[in-house]
XYZ file of C-alpha atoms in Angstrom:
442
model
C -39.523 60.146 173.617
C -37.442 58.478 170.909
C -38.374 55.559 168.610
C -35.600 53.085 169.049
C -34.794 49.598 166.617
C -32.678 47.221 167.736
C -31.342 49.332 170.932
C -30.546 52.357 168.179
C -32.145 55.527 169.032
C -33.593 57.781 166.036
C -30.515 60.506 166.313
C -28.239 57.292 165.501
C -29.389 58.241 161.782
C -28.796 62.239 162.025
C -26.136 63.231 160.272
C -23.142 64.209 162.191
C -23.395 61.722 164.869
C -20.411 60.509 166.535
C -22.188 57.042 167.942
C -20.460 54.125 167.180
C -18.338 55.681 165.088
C -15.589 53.231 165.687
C -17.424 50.752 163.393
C -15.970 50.736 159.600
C -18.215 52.345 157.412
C -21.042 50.166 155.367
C -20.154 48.723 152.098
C -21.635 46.985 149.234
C -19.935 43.631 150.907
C -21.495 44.327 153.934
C -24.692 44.532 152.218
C -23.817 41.493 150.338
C -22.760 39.766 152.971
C -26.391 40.535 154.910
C -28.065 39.284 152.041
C -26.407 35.786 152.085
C -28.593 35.285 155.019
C -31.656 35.989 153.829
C -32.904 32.362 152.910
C -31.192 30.969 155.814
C -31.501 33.225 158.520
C -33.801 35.700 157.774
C -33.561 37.017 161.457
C -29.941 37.651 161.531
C -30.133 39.297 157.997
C -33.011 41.907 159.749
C -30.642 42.832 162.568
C -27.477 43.140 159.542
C -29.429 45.395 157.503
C -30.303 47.564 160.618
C -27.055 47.526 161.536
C -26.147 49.320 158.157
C -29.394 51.453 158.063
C -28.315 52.741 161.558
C -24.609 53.588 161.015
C -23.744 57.010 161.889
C -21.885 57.790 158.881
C -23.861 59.682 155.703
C -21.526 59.935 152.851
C -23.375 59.695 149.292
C -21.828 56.565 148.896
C -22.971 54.717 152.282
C -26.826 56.315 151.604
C -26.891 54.724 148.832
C -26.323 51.595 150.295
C -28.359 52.349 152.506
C -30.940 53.018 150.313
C -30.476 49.321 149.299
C -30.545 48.381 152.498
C -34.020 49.464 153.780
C -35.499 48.161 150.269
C -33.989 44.533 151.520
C -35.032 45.326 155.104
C -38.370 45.953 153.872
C -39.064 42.759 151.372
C -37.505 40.524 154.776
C -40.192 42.139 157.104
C -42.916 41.869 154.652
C -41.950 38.247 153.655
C -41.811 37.840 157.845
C -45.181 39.620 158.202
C -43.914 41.952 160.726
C -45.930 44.999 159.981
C -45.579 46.902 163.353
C -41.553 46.648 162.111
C -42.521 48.130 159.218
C -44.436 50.428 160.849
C -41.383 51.361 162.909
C -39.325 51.114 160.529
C -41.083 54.686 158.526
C -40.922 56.243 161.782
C -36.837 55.840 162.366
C -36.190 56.746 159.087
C -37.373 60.296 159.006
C -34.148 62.316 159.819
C -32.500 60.208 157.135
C -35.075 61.456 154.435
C -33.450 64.739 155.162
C -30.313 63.818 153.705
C -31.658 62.051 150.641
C -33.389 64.020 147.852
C -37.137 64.393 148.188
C -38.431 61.723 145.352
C -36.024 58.784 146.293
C -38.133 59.644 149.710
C -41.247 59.218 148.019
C -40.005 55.892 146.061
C -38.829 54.547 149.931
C -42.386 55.523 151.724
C -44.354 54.391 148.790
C -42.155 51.151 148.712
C -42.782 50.743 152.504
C -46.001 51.217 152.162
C -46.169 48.543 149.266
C -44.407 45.974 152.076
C -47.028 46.385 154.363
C -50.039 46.327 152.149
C -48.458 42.404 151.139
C -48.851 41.401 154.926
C -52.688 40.275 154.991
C -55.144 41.576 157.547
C -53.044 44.660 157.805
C -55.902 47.129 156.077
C -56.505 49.151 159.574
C -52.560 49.186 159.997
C -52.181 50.665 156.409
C -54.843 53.121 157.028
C -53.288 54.657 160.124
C -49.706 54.317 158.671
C -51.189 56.563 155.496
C -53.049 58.784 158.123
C -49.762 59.246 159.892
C -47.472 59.840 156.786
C -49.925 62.526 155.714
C -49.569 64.791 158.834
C -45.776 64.271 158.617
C -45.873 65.583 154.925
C -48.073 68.386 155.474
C -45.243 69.162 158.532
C -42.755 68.857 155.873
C -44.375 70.551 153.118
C -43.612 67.776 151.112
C -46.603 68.356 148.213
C -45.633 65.206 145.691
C -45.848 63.015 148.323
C -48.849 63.544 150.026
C -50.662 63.948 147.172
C -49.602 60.413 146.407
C -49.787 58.882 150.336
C -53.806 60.634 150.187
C -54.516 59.159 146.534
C -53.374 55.461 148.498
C -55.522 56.134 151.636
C -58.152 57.070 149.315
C -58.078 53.793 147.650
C -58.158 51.758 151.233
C -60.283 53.539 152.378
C -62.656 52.653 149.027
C -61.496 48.974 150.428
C -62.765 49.220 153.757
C -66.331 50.225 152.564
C -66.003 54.189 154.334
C -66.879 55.951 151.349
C -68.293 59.289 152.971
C -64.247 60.004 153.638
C -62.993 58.355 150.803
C -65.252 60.882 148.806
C -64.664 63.989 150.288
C -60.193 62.715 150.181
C -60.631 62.608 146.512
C -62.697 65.468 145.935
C -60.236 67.788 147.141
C -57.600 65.645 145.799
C -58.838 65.643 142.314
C -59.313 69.922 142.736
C -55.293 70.193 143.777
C -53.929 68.316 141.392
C -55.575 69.794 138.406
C -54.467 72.750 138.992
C -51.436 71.679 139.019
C -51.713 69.546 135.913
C -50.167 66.420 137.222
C -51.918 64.562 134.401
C -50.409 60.600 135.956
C -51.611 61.037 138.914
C -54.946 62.941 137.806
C -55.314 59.485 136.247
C -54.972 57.435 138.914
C -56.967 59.793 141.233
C -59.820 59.668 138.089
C -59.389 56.106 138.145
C -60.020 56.067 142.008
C -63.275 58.106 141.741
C -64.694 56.281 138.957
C -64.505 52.976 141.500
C -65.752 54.967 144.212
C -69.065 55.970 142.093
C -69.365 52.551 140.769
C -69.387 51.310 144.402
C -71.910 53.684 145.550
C -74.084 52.738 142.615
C -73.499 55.880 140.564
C -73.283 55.007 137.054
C -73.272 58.455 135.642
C -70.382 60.016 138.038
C -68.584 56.789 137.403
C -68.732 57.601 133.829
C -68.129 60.991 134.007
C -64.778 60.182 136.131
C -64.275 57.418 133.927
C -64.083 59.800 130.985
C -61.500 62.217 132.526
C -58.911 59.860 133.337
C -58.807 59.362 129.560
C -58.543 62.419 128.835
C -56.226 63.118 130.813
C -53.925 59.496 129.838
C -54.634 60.854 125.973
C -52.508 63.770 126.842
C -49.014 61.930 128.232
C -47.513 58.629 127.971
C -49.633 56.105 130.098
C -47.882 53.116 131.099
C -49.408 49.478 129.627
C -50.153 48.374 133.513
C -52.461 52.069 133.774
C -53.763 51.636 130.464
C -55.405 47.611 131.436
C -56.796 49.523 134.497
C -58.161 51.967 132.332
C -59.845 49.457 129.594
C -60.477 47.232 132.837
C -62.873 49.860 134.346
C -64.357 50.582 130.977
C -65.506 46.969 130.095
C -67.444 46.803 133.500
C -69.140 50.389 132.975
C -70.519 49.251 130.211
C -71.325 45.605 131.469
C -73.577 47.335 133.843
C -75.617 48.898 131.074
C -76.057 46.040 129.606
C -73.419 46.412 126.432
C -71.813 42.826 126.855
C -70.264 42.871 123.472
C -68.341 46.373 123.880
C -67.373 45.533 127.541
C -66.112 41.866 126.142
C -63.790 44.476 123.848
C -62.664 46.658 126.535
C -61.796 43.728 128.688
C -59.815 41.749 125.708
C -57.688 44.858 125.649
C -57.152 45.044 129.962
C -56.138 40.998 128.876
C -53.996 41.847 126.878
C -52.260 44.316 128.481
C -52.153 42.528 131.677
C -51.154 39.211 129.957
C -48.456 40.898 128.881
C -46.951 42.510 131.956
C -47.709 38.944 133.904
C -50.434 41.164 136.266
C -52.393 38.691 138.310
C -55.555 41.130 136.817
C -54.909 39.320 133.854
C -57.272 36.087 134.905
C -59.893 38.412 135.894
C -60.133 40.402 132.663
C -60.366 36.609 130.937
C -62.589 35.638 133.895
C -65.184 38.557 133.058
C -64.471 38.432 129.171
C -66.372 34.798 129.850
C -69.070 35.990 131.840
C -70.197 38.939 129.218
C -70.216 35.938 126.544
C -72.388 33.793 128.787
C -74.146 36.948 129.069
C -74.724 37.414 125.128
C -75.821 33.945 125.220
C -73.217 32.528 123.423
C -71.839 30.066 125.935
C -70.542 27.484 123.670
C -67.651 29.688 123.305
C -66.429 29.917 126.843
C -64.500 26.078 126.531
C -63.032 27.507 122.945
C -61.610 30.830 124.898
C -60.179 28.269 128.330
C -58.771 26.190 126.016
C -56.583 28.853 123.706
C -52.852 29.300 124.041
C -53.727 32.258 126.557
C -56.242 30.907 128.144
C -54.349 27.722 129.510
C -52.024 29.403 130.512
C -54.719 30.956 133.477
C -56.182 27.430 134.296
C -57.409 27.007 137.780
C -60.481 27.644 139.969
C -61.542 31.302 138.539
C -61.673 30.029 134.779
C -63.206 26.417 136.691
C -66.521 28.533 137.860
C -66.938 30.424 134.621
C -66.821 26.796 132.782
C -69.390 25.371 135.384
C -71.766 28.365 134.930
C -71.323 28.703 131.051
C -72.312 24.719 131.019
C -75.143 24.932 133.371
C -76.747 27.596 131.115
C -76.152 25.567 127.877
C -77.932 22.872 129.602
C -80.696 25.651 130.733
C -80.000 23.655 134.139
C -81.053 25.590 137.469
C -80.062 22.610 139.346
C -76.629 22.680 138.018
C -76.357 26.617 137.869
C -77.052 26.579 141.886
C -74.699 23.915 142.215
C -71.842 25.724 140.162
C -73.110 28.818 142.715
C -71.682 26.547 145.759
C -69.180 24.894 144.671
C -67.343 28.098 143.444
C -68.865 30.419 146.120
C -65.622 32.492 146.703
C -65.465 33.130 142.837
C -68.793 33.983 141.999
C -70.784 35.293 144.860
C -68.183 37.057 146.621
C -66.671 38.763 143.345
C -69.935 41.716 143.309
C -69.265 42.099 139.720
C -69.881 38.470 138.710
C -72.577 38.297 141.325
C -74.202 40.851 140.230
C -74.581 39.667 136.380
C -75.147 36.141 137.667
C -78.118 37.316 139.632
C -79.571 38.638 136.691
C -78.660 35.288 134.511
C -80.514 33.212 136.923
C -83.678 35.682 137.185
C -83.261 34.558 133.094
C -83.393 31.164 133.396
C -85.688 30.442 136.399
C -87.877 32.458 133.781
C -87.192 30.459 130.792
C -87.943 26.773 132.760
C -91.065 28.251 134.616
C -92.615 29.367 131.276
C -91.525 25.885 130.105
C -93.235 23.900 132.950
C -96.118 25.771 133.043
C -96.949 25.755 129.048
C -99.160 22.507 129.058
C -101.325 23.376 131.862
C -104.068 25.720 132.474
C -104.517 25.466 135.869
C -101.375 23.566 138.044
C -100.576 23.547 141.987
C -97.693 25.566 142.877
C -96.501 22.311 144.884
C -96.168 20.771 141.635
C -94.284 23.403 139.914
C -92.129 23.611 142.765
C -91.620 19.702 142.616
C -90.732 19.831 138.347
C -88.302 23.148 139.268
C -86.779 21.722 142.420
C -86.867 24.685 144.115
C -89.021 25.650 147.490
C -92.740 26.559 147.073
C -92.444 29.959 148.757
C -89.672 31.089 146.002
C -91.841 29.779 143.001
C -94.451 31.574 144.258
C -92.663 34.588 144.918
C -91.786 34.679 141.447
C -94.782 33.655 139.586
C -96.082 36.668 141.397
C -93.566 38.912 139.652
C -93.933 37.682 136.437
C -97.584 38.011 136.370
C -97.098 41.393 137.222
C -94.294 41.868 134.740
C -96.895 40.544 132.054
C -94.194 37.630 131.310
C -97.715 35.076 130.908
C -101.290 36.085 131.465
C -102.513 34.220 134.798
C -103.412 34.691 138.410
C -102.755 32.483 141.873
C -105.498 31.642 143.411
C -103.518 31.213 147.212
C -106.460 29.446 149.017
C -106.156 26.551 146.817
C -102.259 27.230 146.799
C -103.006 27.471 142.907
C -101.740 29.063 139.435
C -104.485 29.367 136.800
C -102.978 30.525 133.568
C -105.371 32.323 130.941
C -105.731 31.619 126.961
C -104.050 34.540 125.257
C -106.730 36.620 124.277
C -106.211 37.139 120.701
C -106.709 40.964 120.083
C -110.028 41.702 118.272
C -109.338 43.796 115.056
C -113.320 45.549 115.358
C -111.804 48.198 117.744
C -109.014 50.002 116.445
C -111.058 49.954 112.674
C -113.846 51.776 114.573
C -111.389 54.167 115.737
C -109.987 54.778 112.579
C -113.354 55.169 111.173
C -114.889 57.785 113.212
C -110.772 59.494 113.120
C -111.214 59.860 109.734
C -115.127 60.651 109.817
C -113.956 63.783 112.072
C -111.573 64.969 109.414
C -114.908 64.696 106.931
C -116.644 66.876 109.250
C -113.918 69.381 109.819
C -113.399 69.875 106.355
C -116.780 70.441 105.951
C -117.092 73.011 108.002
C -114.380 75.124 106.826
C -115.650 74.975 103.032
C -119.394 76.031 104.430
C -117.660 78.952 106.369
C -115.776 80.267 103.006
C -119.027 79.811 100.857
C -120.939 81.723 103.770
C -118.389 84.896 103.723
């Protein structure tokens, strides 16, 4: 059974067919002339463009035109979200990649694939499209491209949280391609892997992966776009260990490189470039870095969170940090790298202003804690328990009384470890002893 567009059956796009062959040939005014309805009319420019795309003729001069023509086709479905068109569109357009040479195929699927991935709520789609361009390039034997079309269903399926498949993709990915020393697109697959490992929690695999898409980019000309990626993935590694001020470096270059290209990553390099100095406790610096000549230039509700986060921790304000948590819920809970830090920042401060309240008192109710911290009873509780046992204050609840009695510090008495040196050193005496007595009696 054929796949038809517009009443034109696939074979309309074989080579050799006599269909409609009355109709003059396509021409860059055609094309042109398509185009001028684009704004206007954006369904009659579809149905121009497939009228070109589907014209028997396939001179080199009309497929290239027609090469033109399914790049327009593709932006005008995209910008209409019809993905199923899209969809469609792959599909009618395989005898054609058999008269065109094998990468400007790869630049058209990829590009397709691009369109599709713009449409949102379209992940499943893109998955099965991917899943269906693979087969067809196995069928084909067409190496370059699969390799490519696998590396993207790799990467959505990263995205759509099945990592088991994603895993095993790249594994066998990553083994194909270095042996054939494809050092870009080892990169990217690298790149991929180290994500993948960082999502499943595994620092050292990340890092390892990580380490070989630099080698590999060290080796051949990386593009700036790769390279922010690269120094992108590098400052959050080593965010996660804790190393705010070389992961603030790492993403100051990604900025940088991003800024540069006009990359919408660019705000989220400067958005996590604030969050490792909140982190380093510096967070006086945060307006300083919004207001620069780069920085306003990113204004708007990512840098707006970081400000409101950076001021409730100069104010050492839980009220305003949970707040700041609400108000800018997309951009800080729902990011998992911010979240994740931020969790860990507010573990800090609850800390700080329960070791503050409780200071004065040697024995306080809970309810009044919770009252001073304005935060439920069963959380202050929770945590009081935790730093007890963390050995953050010497103290104990007494529940019954729904009570928290907090102990003097014992001040260490110096008798013991002087007795210990004492009788250390008294069994050196005695050793000694015993080995001159044993040389007198031989």
């Amino acid at each position: 059974m054929s796949i038809t567009a517009v009443g034109r059956p696939v074979s309309a796009l074989k080579e050799g067919s006599d269909k409609d062959a009355s109709g003059a040939s396509p021409s860059s005014e055609t094309l042109a002339h398509a185009l001028d309805y684009k704004e206007s009319d954006p369904a009659k420019a579809i149905a121009m463009l497939r009228e070109i795309l589907y014209h028997p003729t396939s001179t080199a001069e009309v497929l290239r035109i027609k090469e033109q023509a399914i790049t327009a086709l593709a932006d005008l479905l995209s910008q209409e979200k019809k993905a199923e068109e899209l969809r469609g569109l792959l599909t009618d357009l395989r005898p054609y990649f058999n008269l065109i040479p094998k990468a400007k195929t790869a630049k058209i699927v990829r590009g397709i694939i691009d369109a599709v991935a713009k449409i949102p709520g379209t992940s499943d789609l893109q998955i099965s499209l991917c899943r269906e361009m693979v087969e067809w390039t196995r069928a084909e034997k067409r190496m370059f491209l699969r390799q490519r079309v696998e590396a993207r269903l790799a990467a959505l399926l990263m995205e759509s949280k099945e990592y088991s498949e994603a895993l095993t993709l790249l594994t066998n990915l990553v083994r194909e391609v270095r042996r054939l020393d494809d050092k870009l697109l080892l990169v990217d697959i690298d790149l991929l892997e180290c994500k993948l490992h960082f999502s499943l929690r595994n620092l050292p695999k990340a890092k390892a992966a990580l380490t070989a898409a630099r080698t590999a980019a060290n080796a051949i000309y990386v593009p700036p776009a790769q390279q922010g990626t690269i120094d992108l993935q590098s400052g959050i590694l080593h965010a996660e260990e804790k190393d705010y001020k070389t992961g603030f470096s790492y993403f100051f270059e990604a900025f940088e490189a991003f800024n540069a290209l006009d990359d919408p990553r660019a705000v989220y390099s400067l958005k996590y470039m604030l969050l490792c100095k909140i982190m380093i406790n510096q967070a006086d610096d945060v307006g300083s870095l919004i207001s620069s000549k780069a920085g306003l230039k990113y204004t708007g509700v990512e840098l707006d969170a970081m400000k409101a986060v950076a001021d409730a921790y100069s104010k050492r304000s839980l009220k305003n940090f949970e707040e700041a948590l609400k108000v800018y819920r997309e951009q800080l809970e729902e990011d998992p790298i911010v979240h994740r830090h931020l969790s860990s920042l507010y573990d800090t401060l609850l800390e700080q202003n329960l070791c503050r309240l409780i200071e004065p008192f040697s024995r306080v109710e809970i309810s009044h804690i919770s009252d001073l911290i304005g935060l439920p009873s069963e959380n202050v509780e929770k945590k009081l328990s935790q730093m007890i046992l963390d050995k953050k204050f010497a103290g104990t609840l007494d529940q019954g009384a729904g009570c928290l009695i907090i102990f003097d510090d014992v001040k260490p008495d110096g008798i013991y470890p002087s007795t210990l040196e004492t009788i250390s050193n008294i069994s050196k005496v005695v050793d000694s002893l015993y080995l001159k007595s044993a040389k007198i009696m031989a």
